Coordinates of C-alpha atoms in Angstrom, one line a residue:
X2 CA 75.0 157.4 141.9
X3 CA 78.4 159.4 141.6
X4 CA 80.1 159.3 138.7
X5 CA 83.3 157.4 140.6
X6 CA 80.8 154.5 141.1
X7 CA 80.1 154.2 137.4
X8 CA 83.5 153.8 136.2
X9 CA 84.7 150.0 136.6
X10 CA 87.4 148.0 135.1
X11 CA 88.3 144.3 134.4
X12 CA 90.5 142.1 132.6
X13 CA 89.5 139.2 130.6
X14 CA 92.1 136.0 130.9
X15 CA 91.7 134.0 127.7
X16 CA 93.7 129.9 126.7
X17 CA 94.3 129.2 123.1
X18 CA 92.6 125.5 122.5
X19 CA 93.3 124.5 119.0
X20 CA 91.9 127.1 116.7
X21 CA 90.0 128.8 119.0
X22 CA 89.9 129.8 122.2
X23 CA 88.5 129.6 125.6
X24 CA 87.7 132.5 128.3
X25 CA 87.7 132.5 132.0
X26 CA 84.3 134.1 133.6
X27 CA 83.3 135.0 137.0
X28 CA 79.9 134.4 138.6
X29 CA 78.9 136.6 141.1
X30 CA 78.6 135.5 144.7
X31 CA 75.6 136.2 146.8
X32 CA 71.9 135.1 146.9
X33 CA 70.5 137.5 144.1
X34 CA 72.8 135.6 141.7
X35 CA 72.6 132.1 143.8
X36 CA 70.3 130.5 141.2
X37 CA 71.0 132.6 137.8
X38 CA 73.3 131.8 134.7
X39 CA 72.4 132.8 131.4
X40 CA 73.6 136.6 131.4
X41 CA 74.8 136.8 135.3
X42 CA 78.0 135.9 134.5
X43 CA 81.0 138.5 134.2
X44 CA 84.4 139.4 133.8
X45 CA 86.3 140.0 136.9
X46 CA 86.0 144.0 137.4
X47 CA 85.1 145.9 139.7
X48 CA 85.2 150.1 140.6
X49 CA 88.3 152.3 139.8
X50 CA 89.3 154.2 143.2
X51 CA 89.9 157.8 143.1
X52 CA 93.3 159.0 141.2
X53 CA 94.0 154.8 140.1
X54 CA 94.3 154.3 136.6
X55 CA 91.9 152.1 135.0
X56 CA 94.3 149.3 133.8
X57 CA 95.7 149.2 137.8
X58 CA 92.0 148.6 138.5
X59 CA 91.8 146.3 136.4
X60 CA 94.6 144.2 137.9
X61 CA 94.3 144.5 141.2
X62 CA 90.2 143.5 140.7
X63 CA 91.3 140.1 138.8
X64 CA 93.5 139.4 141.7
X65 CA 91.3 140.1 144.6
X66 CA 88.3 138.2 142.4
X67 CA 90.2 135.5 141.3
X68 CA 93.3 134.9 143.8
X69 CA 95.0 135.0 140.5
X70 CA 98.0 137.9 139.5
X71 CA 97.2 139.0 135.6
X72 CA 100.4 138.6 134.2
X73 CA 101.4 141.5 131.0
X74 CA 101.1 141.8 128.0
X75 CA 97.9 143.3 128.6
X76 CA 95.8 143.6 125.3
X77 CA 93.6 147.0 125.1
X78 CA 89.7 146.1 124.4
X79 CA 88.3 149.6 125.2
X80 CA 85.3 150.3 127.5
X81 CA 81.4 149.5 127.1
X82 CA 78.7 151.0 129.1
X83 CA 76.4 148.5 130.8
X84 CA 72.5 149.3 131.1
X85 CA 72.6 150.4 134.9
X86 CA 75.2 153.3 132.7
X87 CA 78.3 152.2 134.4
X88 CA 81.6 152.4 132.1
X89 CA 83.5 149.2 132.2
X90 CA 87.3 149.8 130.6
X91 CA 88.5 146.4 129.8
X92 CA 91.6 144.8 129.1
X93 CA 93.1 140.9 127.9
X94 CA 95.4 138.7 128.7
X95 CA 96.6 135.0 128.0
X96 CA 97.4 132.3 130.6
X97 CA 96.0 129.7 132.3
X98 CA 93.7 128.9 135.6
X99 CA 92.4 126.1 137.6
X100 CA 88.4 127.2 138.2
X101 CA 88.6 124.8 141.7
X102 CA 92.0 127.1 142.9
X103 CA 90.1 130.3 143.0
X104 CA 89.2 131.8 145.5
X105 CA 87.7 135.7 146.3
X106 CA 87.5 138.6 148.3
X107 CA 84.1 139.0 150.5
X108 CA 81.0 141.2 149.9
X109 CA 79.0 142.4 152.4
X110 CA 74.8 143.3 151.6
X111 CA 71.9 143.5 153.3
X112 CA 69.2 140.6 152.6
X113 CA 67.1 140.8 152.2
X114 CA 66.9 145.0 151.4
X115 CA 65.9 146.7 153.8
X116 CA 65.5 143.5 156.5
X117 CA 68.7 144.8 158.4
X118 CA 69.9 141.2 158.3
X119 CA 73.8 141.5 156.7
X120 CA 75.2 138.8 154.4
X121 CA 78.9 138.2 154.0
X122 CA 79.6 136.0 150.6
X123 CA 82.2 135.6 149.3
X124 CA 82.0 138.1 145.9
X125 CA 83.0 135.7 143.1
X126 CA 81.3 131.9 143.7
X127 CA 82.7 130.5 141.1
X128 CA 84.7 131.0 137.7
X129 CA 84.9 128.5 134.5
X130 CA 86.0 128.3 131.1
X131 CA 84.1 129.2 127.8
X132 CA 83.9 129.2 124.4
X133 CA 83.1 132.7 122.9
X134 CA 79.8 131.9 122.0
X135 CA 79.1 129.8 125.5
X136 CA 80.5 133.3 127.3
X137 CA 78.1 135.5 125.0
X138 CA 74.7 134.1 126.2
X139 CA 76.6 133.7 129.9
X140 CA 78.2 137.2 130.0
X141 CA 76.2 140.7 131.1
X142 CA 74.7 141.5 127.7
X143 CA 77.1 144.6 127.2
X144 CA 80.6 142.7 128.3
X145 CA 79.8 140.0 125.2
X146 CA 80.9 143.1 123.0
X147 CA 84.4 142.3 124.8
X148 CA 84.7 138.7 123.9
X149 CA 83.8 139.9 120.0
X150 CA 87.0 142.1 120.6
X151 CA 89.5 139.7 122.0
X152 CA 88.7 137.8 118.9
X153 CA 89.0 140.8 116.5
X154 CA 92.5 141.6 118.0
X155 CA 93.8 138.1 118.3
X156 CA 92.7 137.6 115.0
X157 CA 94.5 140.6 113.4
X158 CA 97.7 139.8 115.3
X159 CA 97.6 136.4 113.9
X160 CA 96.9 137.7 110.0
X161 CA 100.3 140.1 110.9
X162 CA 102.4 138.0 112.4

């Protein structure tokens, strides 16, 4: 795999409910994820193209995943590398989204591999709200690190403030 298709990016939107708060996850479209949950679950990323900064990546991914435009200020979380050794740079944001309103850009794979029978599917299936610890056992084992984050760096902008 080239090193351009190990680098992705992806932006985590996040709703203050009471004292806590609540983040919006995507589940991956397609018959390899049709009937998973616990750990299939994502945030809306996807690969950086040659000479775009990761953080217009990131953007641009959450819009074509989600139908919805990540509005600034965007709220660094740094990057984690996934077991397969891809590099995901990740970023936060706050607003609100109606799971029923999304709706995705298509994928395209072959189905089964090596059948030559193509599949279009639409990429993202579904998205919902979670709790941090609900998105920890639903999230790719290495993005949970990025819902630990957003909390670490909402919580020290709230001890500042």
């Amino acid at each position: 795999m080239s090193t351009r298709h190990m680098v992705s990016a992806g932006m985590i939107l996040f709703r203050r409910v009471g004292d806590t708060i609540e983040v919006f996850l995507a589940h991956p479209g397609g018959p390899f994820w049709r009937h998973r949950d616990a750990g299939a679950w994502t945030i809306p990323k996807g690969l950086v193209d040659p000479g775009e900064q990761p953080l217009q990546a990131a953007v641009r991914e959450f819009r074509e995943e989600t139908g919805i435009e990540p509005q600034p200020p965007f709220l660094p979380l740094g990057s984690i590398r996934q077991k397969s050794g891809k590099t995901v740079h990740a970023w936060g944001w706050e607003g609100d989204a109606d799971p029923a309103a999304v709706f995705s850009n298509e994928a395209k794979t072959e189905w089964p591999r090596g059948s030559g029978r193509w599949l279009t599917f639409p990429e993202v299936d579904r998205c919902g709200w979670f709790t941090p610890d609900e998105a920890r056992q639903k999230l790719n084992e290495a993005q949970a690190e990025l819902v630990g984050r957003l909390e670490a760096y909402l919580e020290t902008a709230r001890r500042q403030a």
